[in-house]
Coordinates of C-alpha atoms in Angstrom, one line a residue:
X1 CA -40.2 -68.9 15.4
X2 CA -39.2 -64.9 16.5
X3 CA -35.8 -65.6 15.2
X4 CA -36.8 -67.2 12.2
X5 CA -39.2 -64.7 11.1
X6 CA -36.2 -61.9 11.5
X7 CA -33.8 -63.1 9.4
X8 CA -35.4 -62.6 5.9
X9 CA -35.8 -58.9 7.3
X10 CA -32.4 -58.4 8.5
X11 CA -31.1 -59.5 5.0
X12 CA -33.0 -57.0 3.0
X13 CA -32.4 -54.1 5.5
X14 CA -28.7 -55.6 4.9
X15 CA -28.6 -56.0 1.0
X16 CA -30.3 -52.3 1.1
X17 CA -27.3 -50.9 2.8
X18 CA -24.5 -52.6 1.1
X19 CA -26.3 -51.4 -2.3
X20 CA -26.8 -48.1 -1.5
X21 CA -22.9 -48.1 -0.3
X22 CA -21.1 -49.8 -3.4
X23 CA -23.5 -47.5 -5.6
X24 CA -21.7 -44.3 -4.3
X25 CA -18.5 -45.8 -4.3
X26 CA -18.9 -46.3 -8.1
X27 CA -21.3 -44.0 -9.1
X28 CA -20.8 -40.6 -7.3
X29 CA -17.1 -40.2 -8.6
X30 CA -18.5 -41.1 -12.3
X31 CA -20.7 -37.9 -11.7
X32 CA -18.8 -35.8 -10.0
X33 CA -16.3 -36.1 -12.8
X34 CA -18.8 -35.6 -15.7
X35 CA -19.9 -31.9 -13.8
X36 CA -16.5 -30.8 -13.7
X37 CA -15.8 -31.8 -17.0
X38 CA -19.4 -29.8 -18.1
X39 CA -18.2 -26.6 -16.3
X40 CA -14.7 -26.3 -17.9
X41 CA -16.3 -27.1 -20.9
X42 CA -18.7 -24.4 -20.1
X43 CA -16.1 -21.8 -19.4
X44 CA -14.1 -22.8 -22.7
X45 CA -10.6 -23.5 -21.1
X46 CA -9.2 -20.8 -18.5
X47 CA -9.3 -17.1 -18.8
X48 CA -5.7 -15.1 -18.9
X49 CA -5.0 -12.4 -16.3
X50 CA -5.0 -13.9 -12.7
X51 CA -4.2 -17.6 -11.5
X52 CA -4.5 -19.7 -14.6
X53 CA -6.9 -22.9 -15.1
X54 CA -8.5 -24.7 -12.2
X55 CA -6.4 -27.8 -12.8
X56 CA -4.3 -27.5 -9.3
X57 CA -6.3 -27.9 -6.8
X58 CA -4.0 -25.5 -4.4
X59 CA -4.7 -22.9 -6.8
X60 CA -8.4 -23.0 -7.2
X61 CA -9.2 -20.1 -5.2
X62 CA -6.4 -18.1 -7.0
X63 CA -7.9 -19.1 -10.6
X64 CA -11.5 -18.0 -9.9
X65 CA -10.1 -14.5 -8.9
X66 CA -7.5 -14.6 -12.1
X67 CA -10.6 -15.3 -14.2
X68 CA -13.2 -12.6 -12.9
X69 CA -10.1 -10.0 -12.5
X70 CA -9.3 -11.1 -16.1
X71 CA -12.9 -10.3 -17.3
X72 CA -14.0 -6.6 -18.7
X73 CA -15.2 -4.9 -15.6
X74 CA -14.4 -7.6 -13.2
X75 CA -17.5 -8.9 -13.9
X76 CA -17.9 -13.3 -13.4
X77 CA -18.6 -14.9 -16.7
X78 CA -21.8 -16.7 -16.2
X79 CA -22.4 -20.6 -17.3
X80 CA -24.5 -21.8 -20.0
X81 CA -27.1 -22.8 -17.5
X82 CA -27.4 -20.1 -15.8
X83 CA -29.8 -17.3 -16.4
X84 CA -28.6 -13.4 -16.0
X85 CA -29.6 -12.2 -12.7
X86 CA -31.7 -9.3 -13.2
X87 CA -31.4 -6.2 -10.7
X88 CA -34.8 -6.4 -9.3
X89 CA -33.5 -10.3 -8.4
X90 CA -31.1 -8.9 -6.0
X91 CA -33.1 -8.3 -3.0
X92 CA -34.0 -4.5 -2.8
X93 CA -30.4 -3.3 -4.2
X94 CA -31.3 -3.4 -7.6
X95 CA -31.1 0.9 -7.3
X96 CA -27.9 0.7 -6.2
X97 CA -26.5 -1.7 -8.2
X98 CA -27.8 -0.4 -11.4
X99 CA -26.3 2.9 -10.2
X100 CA -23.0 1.5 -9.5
X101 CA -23.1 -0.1 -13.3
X102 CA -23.7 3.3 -14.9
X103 CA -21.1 5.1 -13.0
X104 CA -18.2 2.5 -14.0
X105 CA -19.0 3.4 -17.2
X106 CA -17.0 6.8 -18.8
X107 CA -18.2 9.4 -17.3
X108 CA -18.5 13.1 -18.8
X109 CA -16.5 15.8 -17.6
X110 CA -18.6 18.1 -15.0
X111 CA -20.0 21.3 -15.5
X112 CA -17.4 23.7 -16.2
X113 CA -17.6 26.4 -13.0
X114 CA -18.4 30.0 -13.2
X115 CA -15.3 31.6 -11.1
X116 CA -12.4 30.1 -13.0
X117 CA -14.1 29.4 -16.2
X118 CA -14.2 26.5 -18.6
X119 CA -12.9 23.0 -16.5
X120 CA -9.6 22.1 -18.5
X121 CA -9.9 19.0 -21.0
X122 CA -8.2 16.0 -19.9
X123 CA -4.8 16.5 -19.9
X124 CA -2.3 14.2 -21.2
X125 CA 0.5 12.4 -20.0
X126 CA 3.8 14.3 -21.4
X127 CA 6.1 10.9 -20.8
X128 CA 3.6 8.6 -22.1
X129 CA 2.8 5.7 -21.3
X130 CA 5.1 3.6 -18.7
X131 CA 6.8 0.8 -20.6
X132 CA 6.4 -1.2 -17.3
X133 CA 2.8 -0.6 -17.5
X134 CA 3.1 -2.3 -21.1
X135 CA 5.0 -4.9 -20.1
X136 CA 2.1 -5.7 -17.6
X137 CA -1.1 -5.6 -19.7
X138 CA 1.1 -7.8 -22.8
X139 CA 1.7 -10.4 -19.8
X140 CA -2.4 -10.0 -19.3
X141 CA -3.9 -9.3 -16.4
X142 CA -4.4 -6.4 -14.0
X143 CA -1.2 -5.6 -12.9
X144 CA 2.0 -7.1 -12.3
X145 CA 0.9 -10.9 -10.9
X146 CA -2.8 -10.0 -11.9
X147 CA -5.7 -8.9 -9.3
X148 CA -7.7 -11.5 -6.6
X149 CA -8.6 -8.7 -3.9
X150 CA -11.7 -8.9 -2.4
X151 CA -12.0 -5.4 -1.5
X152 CA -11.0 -5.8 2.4
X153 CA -7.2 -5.1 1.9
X154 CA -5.8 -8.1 1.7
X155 CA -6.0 -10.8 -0.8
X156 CA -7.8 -13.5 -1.2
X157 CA -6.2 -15.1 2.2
X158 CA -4.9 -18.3 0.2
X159 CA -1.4 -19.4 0.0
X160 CA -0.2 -18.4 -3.8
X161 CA -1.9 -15.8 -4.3
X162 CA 0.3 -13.1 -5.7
X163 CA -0.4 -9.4 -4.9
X164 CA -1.3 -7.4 -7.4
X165 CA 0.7 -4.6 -8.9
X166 CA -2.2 -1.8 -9.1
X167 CA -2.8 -0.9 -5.9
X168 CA -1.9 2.1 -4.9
X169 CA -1.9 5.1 -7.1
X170 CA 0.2 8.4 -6.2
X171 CA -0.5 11.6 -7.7
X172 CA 2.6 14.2 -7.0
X173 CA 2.0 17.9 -7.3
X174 CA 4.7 19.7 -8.8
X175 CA 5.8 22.5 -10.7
X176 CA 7.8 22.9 -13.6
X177 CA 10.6 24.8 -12.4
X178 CA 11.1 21.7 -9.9
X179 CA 10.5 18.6 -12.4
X180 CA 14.6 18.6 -12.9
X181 CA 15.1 18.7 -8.7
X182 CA 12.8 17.5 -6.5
X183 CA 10.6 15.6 -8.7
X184 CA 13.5 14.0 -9.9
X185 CA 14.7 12.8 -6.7
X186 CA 11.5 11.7 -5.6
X187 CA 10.9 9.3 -8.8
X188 CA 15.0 8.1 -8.0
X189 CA 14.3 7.3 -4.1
X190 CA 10.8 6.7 -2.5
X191 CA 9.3 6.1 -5.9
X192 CA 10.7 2.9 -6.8
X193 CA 9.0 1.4 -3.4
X194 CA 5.3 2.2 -4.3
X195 CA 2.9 -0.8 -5.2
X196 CA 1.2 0.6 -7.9
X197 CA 2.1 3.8 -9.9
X198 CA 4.0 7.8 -9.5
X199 CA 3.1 10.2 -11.7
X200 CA 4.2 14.1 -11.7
X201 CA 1.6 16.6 -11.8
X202 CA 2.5 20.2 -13.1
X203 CA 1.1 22.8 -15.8
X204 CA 0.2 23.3 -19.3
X205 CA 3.1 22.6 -21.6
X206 CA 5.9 21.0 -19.2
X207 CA 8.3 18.5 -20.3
X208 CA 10.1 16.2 -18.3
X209 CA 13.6 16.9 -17.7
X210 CA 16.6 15.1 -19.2
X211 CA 17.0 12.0 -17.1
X212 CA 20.5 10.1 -16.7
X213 CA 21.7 7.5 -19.4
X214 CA 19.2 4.5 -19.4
X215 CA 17.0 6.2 -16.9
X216 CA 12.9 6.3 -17.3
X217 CA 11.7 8.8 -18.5
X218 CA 9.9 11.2 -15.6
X219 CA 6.2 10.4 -15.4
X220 CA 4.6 14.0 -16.0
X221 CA 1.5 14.6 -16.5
X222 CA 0.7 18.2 -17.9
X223 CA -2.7 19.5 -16.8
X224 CA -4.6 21.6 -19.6
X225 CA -5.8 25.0 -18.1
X226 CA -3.6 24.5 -15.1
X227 CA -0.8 27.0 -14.1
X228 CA 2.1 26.6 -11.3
X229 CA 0.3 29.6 -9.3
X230 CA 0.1 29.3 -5.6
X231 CA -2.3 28.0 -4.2
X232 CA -2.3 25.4 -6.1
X233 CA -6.1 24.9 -5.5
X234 CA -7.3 24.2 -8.8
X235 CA -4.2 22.1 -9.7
X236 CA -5.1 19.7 -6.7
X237 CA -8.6 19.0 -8.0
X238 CA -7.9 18.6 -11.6
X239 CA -5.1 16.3 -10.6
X240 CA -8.1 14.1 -8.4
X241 CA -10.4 14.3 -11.5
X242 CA -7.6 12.9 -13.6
X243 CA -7.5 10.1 -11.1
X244 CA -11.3 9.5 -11.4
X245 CA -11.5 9.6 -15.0
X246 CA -8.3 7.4 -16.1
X247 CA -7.6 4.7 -12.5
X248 CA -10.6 4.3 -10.9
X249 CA -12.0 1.1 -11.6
X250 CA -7.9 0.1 -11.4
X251 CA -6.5 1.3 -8.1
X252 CA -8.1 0.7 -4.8
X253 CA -5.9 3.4 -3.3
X254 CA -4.9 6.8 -4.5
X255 CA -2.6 9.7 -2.6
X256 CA -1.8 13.2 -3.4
X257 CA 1.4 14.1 -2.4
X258 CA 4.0 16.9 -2.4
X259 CA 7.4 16.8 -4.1
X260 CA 9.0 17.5 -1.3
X261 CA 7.6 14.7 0.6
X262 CA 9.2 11.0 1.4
X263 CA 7.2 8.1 1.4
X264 CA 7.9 4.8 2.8
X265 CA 6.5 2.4 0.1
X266 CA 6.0 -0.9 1.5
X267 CA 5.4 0.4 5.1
X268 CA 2.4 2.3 3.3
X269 CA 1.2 -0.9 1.5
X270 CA 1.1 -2.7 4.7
X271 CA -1.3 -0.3 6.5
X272 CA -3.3 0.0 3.7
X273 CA -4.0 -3.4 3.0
X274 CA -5.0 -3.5 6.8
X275 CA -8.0 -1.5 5.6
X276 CA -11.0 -1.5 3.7
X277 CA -10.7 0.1 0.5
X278 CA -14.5 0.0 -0.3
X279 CA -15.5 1.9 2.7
X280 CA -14.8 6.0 2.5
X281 CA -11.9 6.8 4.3
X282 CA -9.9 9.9 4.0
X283 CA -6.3 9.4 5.5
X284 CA -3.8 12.0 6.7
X285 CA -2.4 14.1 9.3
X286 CA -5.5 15.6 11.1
X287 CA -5.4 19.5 11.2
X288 CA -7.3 22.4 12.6
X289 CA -5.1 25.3 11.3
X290 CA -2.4 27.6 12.9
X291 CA -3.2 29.8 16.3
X292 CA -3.6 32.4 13.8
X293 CA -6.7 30.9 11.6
X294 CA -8.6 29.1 13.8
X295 CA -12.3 30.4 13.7
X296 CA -11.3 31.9 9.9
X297 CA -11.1 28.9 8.1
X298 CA -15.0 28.5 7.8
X299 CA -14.8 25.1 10.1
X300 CA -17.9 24.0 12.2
X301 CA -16.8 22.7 15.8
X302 CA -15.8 18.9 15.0
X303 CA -14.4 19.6 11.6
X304 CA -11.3 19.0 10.3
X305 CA -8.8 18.4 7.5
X306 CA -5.8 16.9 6.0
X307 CA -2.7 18.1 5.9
X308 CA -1.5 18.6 2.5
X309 CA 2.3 18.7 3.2
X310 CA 2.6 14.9 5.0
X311 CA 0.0 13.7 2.4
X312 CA -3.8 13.1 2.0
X313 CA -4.7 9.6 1.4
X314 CA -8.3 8.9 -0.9
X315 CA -10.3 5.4 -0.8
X316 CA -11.5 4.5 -4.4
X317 CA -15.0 5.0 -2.8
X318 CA -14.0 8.4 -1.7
X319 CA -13.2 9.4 -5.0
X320 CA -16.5 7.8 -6.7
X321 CA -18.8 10.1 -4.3
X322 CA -16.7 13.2 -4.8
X323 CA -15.3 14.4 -7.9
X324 CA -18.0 14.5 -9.8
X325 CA -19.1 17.6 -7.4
X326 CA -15.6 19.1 -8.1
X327 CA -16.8 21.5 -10.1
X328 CA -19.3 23.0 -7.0
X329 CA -16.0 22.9 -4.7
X330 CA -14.3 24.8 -6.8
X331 CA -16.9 27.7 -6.9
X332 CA -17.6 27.4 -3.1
X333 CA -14.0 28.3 -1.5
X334 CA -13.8 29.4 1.6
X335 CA -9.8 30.0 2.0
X336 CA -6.6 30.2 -0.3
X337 CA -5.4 27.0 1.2
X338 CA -5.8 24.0 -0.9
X339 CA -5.6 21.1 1.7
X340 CA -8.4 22.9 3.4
X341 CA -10.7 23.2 0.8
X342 CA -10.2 20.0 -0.3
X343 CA -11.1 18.2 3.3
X344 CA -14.3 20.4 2.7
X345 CA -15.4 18.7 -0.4
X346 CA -14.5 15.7 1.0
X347 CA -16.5 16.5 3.7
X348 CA -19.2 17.5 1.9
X349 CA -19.7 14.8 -0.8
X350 CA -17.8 12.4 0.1
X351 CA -19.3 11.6 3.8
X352 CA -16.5 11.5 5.6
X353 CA -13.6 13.9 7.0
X354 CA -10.0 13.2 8.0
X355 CA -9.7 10.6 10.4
X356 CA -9.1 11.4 14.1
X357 CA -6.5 9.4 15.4
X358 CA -3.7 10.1 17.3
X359 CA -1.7 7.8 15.9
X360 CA -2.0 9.6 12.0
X361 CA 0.5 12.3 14.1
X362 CA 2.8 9.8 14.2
X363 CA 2.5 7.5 10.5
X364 CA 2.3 11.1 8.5
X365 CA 5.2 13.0 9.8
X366 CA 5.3 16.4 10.1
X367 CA 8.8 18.6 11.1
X368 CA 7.7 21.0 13.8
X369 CA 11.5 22.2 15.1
X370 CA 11.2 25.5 16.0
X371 CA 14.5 26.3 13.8
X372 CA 13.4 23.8 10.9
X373 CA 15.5 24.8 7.6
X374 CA 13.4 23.1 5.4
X375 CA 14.8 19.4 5.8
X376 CA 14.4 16.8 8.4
X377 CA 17.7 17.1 9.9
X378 CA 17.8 14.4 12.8
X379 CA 17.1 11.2 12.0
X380 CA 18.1 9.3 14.8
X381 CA 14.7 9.9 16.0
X382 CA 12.1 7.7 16.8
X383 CA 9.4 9.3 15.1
X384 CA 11.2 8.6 11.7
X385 CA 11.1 4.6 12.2
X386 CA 7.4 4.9 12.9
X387 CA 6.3 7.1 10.2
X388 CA 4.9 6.4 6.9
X389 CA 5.6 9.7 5.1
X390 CA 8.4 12.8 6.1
X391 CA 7.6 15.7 5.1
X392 CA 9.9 18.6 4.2
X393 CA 13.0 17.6 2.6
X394 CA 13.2 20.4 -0.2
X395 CA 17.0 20.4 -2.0
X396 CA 17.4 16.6 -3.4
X397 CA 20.4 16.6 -1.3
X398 CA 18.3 16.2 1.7
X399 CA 15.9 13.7 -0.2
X400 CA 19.2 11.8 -1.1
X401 CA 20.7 11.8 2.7
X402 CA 17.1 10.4 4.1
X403 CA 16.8 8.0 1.4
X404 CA 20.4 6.6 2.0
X405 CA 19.5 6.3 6.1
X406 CA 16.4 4.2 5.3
X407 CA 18.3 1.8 2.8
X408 CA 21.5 1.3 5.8
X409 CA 18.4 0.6 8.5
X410 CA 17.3 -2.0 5.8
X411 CA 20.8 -3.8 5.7
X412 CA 20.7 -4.0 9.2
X413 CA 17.3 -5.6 9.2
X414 CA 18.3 -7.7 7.1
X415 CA 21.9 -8.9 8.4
X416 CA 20.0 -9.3 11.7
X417 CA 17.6 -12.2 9.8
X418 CA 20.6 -13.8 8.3
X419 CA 21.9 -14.4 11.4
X420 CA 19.0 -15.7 13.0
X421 CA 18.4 -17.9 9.7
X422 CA 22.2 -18.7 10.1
X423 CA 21.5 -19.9 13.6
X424 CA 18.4 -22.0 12.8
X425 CA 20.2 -23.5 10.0
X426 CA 22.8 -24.4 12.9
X427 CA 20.2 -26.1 15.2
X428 CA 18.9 -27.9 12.4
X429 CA 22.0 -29.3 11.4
X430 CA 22.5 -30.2 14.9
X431 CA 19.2 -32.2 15.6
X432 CA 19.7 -33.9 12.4
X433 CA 23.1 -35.1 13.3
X434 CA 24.7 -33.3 10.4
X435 CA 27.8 -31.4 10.1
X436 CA 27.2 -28.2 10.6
X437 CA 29.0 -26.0 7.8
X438 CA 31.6 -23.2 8.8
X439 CA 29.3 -20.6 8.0
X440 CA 26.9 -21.5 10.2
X441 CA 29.8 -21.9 12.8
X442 CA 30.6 -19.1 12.7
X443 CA 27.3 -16.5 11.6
X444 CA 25.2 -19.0 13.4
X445 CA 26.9 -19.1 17.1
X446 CA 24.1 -18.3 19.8
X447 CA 25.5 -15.3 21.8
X448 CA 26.5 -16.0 25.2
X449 CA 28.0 -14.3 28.5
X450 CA 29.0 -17.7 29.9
X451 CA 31.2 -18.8 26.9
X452 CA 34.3 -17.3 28.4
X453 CA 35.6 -19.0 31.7
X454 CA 38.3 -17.3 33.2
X455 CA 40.7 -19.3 35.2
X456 CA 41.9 -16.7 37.5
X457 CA 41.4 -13.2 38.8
X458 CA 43.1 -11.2 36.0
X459 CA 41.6 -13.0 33.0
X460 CA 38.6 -11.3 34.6
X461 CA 37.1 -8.8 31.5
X462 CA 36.2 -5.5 33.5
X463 CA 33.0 -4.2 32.1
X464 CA 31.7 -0.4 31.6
X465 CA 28.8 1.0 33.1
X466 CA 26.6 3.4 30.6
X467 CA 24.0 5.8 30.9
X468 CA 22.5 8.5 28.6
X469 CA 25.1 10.8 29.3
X470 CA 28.3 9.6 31.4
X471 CA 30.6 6.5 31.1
X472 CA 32.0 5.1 34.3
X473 CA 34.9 2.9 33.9
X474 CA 37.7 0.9 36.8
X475 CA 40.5 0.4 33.7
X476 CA 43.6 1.7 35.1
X477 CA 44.1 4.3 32.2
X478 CA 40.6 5.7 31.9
X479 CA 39.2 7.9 34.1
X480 CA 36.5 6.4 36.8
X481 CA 33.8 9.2 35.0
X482 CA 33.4 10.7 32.1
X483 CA 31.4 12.3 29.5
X484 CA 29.9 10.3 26.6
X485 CA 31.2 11.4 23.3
X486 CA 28.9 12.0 20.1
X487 CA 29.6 9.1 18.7
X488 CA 29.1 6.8 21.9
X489 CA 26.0 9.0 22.4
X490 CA 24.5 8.3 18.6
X491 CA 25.2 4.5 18.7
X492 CA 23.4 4.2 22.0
X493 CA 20.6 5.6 20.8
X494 CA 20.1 3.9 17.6
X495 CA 20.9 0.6 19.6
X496 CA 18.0 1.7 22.0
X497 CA 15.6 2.6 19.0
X498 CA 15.7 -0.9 17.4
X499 CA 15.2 -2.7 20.9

């Protein structure tokens, strides 16, 4: 009677599950479609300027970052259904947000300071605009592949996502009596490696040189008030206030530079985007002064600054807190020396000083030969693989020279990965049972100190013996030791540098 009682029970508890179970099989996808279908509809096809629709489901990530990036003020279009979040909804950041809102917005130039008299008008571009920087915004966008950062220096962390184009913004300060040599050679070497955009800061009324046939035009930008006087103190804020009021809310990194500097583009762009562009940081070779100035520089114990001549680097958050005191730095100076002051104001309003780090000696380069001519003259040197920026090189000629080194160390980086991609291509072929093709024979051979057999005593291949500064040697026409010539000396070392 037990058993019969249970069945009627087991066949509902049964029917219940198989119901519930061929209900979601045929229901929950009917649903699930209709809500996507209800948000594009909502959204009114995709935006332009990032990743496109949200069709590919690879790319979905990529498209919601296109479409906020492609939005006024990178701000997410909301749904029908949902409401506006108000500030006080935000959990006790209302303040702040509200604050940040207003300051995106254009902001007045400061008060004009007492000591040098009215603050310059904005001053304006004397190339114009860069028809690359056209080209950009007509393909829609911000920037080049159009923006997806998420503010922690790298992007998005999906596959597909393309970097963006304005990232990095360099501000080169300049005279006109040197637009025509080193500014010039600057914009045709290190220039053309920066993520993001070069522009050449000098005084009232100058002109960009003459450039070659089918050359761009040199990016100057003439600052109003502004003369080529040295110190250039007042020429290095109003060049940071131009940043503030025109890039911004567009680059995430900005630099001030000298023209007489070289920078190593993507090498920069890879320790940047290791970083957090929303936190303050102020980036540079950390200095105290000369022997001469310490104690006079008006430095408390545990201050510091930035070296102007390797270059100062500026988080966009650094620039948000302190130009618009610019006007108060630039009544309060302590020294004649530009750098200096302007680590104080960073200091001051922008809550943070120069970073100390040992290893900023090394990435922002500084030539300290005791007989230094104004150029970095030996670059076999380990300290130029490892920094970022090198700083003197003033006559083109030298900017020229170090350029041209970089680019050969570059073909050798690369011939090195065809090789290996030659020798993979080799194995490949091999474990596949293919036939290997005669390039790969030949680029694609694994070195090997066993490939020679000799078959007697004087097929034997006698062997030198290095060190860093003598050769010893058993051929019969060579003497047993010897010194090691220049050129022997310089191969060895660059051999030892890229081990």
């Amino acid at each position: 009677m037990a058993a019969r009682s249970r069945r009627p029970w087991l066949s509902v508890v049964l029917g219940l599950v198989l119901g519930f179970t061929v209900a979601s099989w045929l229901i929950a996808p009917k649903v699930v479609e209709l809500s996507e279908r209800k948000r594009r509809g909502g959204h009114g096809g995709s935006l332009s300027g990032g990743g496109g629709g949200g069709g590919d489901g690879g790319n979905n990530l990529c498209a919601f970052y296109g479409r906020v990036a492609g939005l006024p003020g990178g701000k997410r279009q909301l749904r029908p259904e949902e409401p506006a979040v108000t500030a006080a909804g935000l959990g006790g950041t209302g303040g702040r947000h509200r604050r940040w809102e207003k300051e995106r917005e254009p902001r007045p130039p400061p008060a004009p300071p007492a000591a040098d008299g009215p603050v310059p008008s904005l001053p304006v571009a004397a190339a114009g605009r860069d028809p690359q920087e056209e080209d950009e915004e007509e393909e829609g966008g911000a920037g080049r592949h159009g923006s997806s950062h998420n503010g922690s220096g790298d992007y998005a962390g999906t596959p597909g996502c393309a970097k963006t184009r304005h990232f990095l913004y360099v501000g080169v300060m300049t005279a006109q009596k040197y637009l025509g040599s080193r500014a010039l050679a600057a914009q045709r070497t290190w220039a053309r490696s920066i993520s993001g955009r070069v522009e050449f800061f000098s005084s009232e009324g100058s002109v960009p040189p003459p450039g070659l046939k089918g050359e761009q035009p040199l990016p100057v930008v003439a600052l109003s008030g502004v003369d080529d006087s040295y110190p250039p103190q007042k020429k290095s804020f109003m060049m940071l206030k131009y940043m503030y009021d025109h890039y911004l809310d567009t680059y995430e990194w900005f630099m001030r530079a000298d023209d007489d500097v070289y920078i190593k583009g993507e090498k920069l762009e890879e320790f940047l985007r290791s970083l957090n562009s929303s936190k303050p940081l102020y980036l540079g070779q950390t200095g105290l002064g000369n022997t001469e100035e310490l104690g006079k520089l008006g430095l408390e114990p545990g201050e510091n600054f930035c070296m102007g001549g390797p270059g100062m680097i500026f988080s966009r958050e650094v620039l948000r807190r302190m130009v618009p005191h610019i006007g108060e730095c630039l009544q309060e100076m302590y020294t004649t020396h530009e750098d200096v002051e302007v680590g104080r104001c960073v200091r001051r309003f922008g809550g943070t000083q120069c970073v100390w780090s040992y290893e900023m000696q090394q990435l922002f380069h500084e030539n300290y030969e005791r007989n230094r001519k104004g150029y970095i003259q030996d670059l076999h040197n380990s300290k130029i693989h490892t920094a970022i920026t090198l700083h003197p090189n003033k006559r083109p000629a030298y900017q020229y020279r170090l350029h041209n080194y970089i680019l050969t160390r570059k073909i050798s980086e690369l011939r090195y990965r065809t090789i290996q991609l030659h020798r993979e291509s080799a194995l490949m072929s091999k474990l596949g049972n293919d036939e290997i093709s005669k390039e790969d024979q030949l680029l694609g051979m694994t070195p090997s100190f066993s490939r020679f057999q000799p078959r007697d005593r004087n097929e034997v291949i006698e062997w030198d013996f290095l060190t860093g500064k003598l050769l010893y040697s058993i051929a019969e026409n060579q003497p047993p030791r010897q010194n090691i010539n220049n050129i022997q000396r310089a191969a060895l070392d660059d051999t030892v540098m890229q081990i």
